[in-house]
CSV table of C-alpha atoms in Angstrom, one decimal:
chain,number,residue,atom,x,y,z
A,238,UNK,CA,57.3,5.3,74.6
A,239,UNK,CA,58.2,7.7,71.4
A,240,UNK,CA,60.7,6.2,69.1
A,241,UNK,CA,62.3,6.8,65.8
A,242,UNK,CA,63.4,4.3,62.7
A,243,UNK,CA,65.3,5.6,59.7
A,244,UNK,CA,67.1,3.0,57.0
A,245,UNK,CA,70.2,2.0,58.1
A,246,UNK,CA,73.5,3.3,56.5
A,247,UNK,CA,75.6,3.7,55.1
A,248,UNK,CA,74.4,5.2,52.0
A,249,UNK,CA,76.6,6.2,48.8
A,250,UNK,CA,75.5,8.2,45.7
A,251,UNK,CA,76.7,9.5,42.9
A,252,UNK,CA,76.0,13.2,42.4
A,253,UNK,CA,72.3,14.3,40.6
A,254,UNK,CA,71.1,10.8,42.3
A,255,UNK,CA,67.6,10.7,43.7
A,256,UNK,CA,67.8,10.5,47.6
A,257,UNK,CA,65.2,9.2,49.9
A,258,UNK,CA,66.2,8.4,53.7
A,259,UNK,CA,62.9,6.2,55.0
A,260,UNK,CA,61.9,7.5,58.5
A,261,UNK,CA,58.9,6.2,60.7
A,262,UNK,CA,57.6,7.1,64.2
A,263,UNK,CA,55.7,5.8,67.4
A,264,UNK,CA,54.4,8.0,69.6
A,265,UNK,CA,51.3,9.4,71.1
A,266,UNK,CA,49.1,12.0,69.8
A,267,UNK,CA,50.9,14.2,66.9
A,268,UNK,CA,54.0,15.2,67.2
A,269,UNK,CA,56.1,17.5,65.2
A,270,UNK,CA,58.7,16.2,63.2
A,271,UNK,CA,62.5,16.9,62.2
A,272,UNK,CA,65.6,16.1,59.7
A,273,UNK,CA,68.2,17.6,61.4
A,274,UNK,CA,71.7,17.2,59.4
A,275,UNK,CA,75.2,17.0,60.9
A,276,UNK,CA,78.4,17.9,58.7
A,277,UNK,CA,81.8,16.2,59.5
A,278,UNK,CA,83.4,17.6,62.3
A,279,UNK,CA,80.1,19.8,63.5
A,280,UNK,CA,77.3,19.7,65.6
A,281,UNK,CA,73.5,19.5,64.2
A,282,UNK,CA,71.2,21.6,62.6
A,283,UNK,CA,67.8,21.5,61.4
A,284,UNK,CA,67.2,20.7,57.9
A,285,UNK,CA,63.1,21.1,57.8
A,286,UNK,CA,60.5,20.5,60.2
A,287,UNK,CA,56.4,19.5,60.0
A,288,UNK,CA,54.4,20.2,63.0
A,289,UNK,CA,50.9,18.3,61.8
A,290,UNK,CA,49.9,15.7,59.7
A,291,UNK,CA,50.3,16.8,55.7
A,292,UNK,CA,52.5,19.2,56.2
A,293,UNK,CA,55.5,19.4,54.2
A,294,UNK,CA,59.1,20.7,55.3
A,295,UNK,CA,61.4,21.9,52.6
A,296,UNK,CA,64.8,23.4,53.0
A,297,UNK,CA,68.2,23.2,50.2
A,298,UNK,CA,66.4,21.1,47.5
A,299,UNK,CA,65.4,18.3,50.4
A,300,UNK,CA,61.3,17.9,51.1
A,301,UNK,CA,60.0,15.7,53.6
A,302,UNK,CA,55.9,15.0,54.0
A,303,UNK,CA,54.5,14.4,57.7
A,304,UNK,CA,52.2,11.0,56.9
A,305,UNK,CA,50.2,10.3,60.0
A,306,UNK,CA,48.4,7.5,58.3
A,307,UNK,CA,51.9,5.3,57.6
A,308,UNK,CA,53.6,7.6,60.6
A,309,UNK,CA,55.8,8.4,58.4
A,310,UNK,CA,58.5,11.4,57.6
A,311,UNK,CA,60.8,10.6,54.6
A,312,UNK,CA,63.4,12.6,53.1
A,313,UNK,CA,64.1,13.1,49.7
A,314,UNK,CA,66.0,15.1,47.5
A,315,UNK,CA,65.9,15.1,43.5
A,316,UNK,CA,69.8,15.8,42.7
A,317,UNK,CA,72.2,15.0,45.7
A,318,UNK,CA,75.4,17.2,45.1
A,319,UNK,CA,79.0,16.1,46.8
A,320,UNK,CA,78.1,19.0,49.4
A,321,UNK,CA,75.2,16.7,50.7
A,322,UNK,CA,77.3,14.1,52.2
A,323,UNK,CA,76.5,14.1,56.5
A,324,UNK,CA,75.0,12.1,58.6
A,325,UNK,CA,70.9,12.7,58.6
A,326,UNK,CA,68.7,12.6,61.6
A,327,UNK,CA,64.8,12.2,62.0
A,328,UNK,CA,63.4,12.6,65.0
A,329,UNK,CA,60.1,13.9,66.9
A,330,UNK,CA,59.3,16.0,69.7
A,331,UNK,CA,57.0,15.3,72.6
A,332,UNK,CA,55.8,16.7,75.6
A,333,UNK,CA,57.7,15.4,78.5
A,334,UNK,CA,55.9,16.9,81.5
A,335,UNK,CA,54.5,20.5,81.8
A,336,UNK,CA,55.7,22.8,78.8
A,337,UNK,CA,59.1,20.6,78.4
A,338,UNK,CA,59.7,19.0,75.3
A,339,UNK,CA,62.0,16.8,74.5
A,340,UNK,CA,63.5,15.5,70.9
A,341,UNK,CA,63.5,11.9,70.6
A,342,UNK,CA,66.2,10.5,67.3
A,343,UNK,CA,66.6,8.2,65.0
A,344,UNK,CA,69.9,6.6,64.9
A,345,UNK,CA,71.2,8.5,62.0
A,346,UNK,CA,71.7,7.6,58.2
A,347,UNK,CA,75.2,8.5,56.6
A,348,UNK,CA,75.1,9.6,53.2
A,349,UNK,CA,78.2,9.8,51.4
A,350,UNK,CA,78.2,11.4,47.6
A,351,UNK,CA,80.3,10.9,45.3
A,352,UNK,CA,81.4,12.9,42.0
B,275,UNK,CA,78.4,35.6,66.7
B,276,UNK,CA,78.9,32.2,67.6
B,277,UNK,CA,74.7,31.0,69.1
B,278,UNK,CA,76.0,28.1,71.4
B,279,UNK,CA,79.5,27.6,72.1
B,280,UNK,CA,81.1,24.7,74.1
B,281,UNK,CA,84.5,24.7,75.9
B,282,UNK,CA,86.8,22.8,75.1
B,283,UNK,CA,86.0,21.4,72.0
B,284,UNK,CA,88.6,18.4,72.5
B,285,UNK,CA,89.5,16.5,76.0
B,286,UNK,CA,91.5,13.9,76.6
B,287,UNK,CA,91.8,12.7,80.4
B,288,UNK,CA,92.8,9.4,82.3
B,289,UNK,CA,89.9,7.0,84.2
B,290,UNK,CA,89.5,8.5,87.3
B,291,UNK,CA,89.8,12.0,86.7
B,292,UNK,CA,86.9,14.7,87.3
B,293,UNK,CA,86.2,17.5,84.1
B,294,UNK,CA,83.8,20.0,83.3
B,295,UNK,CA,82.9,21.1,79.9
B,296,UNK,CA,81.2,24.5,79.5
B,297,UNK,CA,78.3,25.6,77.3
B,298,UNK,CA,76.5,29.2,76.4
B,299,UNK,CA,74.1,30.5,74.4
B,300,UNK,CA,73.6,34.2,73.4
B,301,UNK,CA,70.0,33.6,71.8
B,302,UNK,CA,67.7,34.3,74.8
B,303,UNK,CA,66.6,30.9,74.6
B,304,UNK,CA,65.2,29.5,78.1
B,305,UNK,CA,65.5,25.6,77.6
B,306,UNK,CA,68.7,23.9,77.3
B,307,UNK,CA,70.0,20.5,76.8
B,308,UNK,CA,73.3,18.3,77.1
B,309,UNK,CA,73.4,15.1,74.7
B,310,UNK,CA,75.9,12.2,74.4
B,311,UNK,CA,76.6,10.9,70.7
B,312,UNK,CA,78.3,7.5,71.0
B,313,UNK,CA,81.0,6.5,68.3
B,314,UNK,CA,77.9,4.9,66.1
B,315,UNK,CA,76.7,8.6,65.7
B,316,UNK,CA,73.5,7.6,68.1
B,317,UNK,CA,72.0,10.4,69.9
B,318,UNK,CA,70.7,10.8,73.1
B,319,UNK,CA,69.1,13.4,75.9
B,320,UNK,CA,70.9,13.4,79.6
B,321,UNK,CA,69.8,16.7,80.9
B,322,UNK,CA,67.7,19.3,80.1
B,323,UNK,CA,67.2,23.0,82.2
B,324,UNK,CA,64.2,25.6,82.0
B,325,UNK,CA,65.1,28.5,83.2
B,326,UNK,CA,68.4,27.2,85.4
B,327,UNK,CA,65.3,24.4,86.9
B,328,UNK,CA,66.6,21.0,85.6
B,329,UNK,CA,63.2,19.3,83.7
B,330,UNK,CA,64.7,16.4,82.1
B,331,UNK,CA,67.2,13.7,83.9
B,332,UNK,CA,67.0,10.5,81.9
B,333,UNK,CA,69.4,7.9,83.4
B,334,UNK,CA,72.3,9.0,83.6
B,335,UNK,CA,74.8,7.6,86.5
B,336,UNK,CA,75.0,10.3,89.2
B,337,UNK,CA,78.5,11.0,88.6
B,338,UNK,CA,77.2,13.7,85.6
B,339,UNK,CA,76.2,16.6,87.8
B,340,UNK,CA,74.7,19.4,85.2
B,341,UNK,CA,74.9,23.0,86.5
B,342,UNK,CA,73.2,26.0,85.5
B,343,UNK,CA,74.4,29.4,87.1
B,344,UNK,CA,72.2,31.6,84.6
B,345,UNK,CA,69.8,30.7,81.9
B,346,UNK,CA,72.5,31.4,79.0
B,347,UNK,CA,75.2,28.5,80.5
B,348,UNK,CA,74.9,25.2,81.4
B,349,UNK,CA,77.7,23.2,82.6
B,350,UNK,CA,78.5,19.7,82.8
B,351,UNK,CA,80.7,18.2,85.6
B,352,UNK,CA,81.8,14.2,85.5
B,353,UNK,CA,83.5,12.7,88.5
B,354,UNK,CA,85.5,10.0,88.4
B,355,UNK,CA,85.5,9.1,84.5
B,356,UNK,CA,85.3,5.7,83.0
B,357,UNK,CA,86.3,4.8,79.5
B,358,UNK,CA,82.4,4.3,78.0
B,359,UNK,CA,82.1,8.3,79.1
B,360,UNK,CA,84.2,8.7,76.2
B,361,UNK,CA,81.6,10.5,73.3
B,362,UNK,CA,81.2,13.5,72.0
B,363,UNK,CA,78.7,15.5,74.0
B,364,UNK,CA,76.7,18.1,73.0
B,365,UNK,CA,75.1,20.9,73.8
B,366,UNK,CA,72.0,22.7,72.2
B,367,UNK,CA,69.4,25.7,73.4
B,368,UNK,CA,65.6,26.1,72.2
B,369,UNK,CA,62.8,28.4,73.0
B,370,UNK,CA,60.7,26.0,73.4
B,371,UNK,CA,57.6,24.2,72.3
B,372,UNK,CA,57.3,21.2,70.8
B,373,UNK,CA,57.7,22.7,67.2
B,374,UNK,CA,60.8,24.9,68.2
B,375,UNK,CA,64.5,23.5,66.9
B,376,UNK,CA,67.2,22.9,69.1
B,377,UNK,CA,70.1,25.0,68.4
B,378,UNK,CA,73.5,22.5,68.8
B,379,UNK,CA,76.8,23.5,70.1
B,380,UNK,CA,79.7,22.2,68.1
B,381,UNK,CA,80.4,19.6,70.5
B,382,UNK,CA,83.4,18.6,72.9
B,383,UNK,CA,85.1,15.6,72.0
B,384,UNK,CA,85.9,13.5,75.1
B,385,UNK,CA,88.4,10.8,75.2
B,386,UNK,CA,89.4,8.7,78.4
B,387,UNK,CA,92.4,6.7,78.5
């Protein structure tokens, strides 16, 4: 079946650190690919999304690359600022039957970041 | 304009109980979904609807009973609650396509004493 693996939390930075959140896939065929981000107390929202292999999704100073060799989707960011701190999601969509699709997680990656 | 609203956003109930949180979405989308998020933050589908047809029942215990009256609302009943039901569930709307987003709710926090 599809699944999703991101680096385990937590993680905790200090402000203009270098952020990368490792992701990886399985799943059949290509699927597209998402960060979605969820601030304290809210639900989630998409960060940046690749629908085919090379692609690159870039949204707020974070960039992700859709690596179908390594199955891959990691995100980074250059210069993490205090507003960055959530909790960050990969996951991948699939066909489930028909013209359904549904959104398969990771199991999330808190980022905390410090001033 | 709020996209997709849930009602209430907090409820806390005794075991046995039956509630019913509400969602809608003003977006036009035709697909929606209700997820669970456990204390861990983990994520995962229980229902999805196309078009008020449910498309996606992943296994969930039979006392969740998802309803949609209209493509813009879906509801979700639970009988008899337990104490694991306590989560934050969410709901979220798309137009489908495996490259669409899912537009999320802000959630309802449920807690069973």
């Amino acid at each position: 079946g599809n699944s999703v693996t991101q680096m385990e939390g937590p993680v905790t930075l200090s402000e203009e650190a270098f952020l990368t959140i490792n992701c990886t896939y399985t799943a059949t065929g290509y699927p597209s690919l998402f960060w979605y981000v969820q601030y304290p107390g809210e639900g989630l929202q998409l960060l940046l999304k690749a629908t085919k292999a090379d692609d690159k999704g870039s949204n707020k100073g974070f960039e992700a690359t859709y690596r179908k060799e390594t199955t891959s989707f990691h995100l980074e960011k250059g210069s993490v600022q205090v507003s960055d701190s959530a909790v960050y999601f990969c996951a991948l969509s699939r066909n489930s039957g028909g013209s359904n699709y549904k959104l398969t997680f990771g199991k999330g990656t808190l980022l905390t970041v410090n001033p | 304009d709020t996209a997709v609203s849930q009602t209430p956003k907090y409820l806390v109930t005794q075991m046995g109980n039956d509630k019913s949180i509400k969602c809608e979405q003003n977006l036009g989308h035709d697909t929606m979904y209700w997820y669970k998020q456990d204390s861990k933050k983990f994520l995962k589908i229980m229902f999805s609807y196309n078009n008020k047809e449910l498309i996606i029942n992943e296994t969930v215990p039979n006392r969740f009973s998802p309803k949609s009256p209209d493509k813009a609302h879906l509801n979700l009943h639970i009988n008899s609650l337990e104490l694991g039901d306590s989560a934050v569930y969410f709901c979220a709307s798309s137009p489908g396509g495996s490259w669409s987003e899912q537009y999320f709710g802000p959630g309802t926090r449920l807690t069973v004493t």
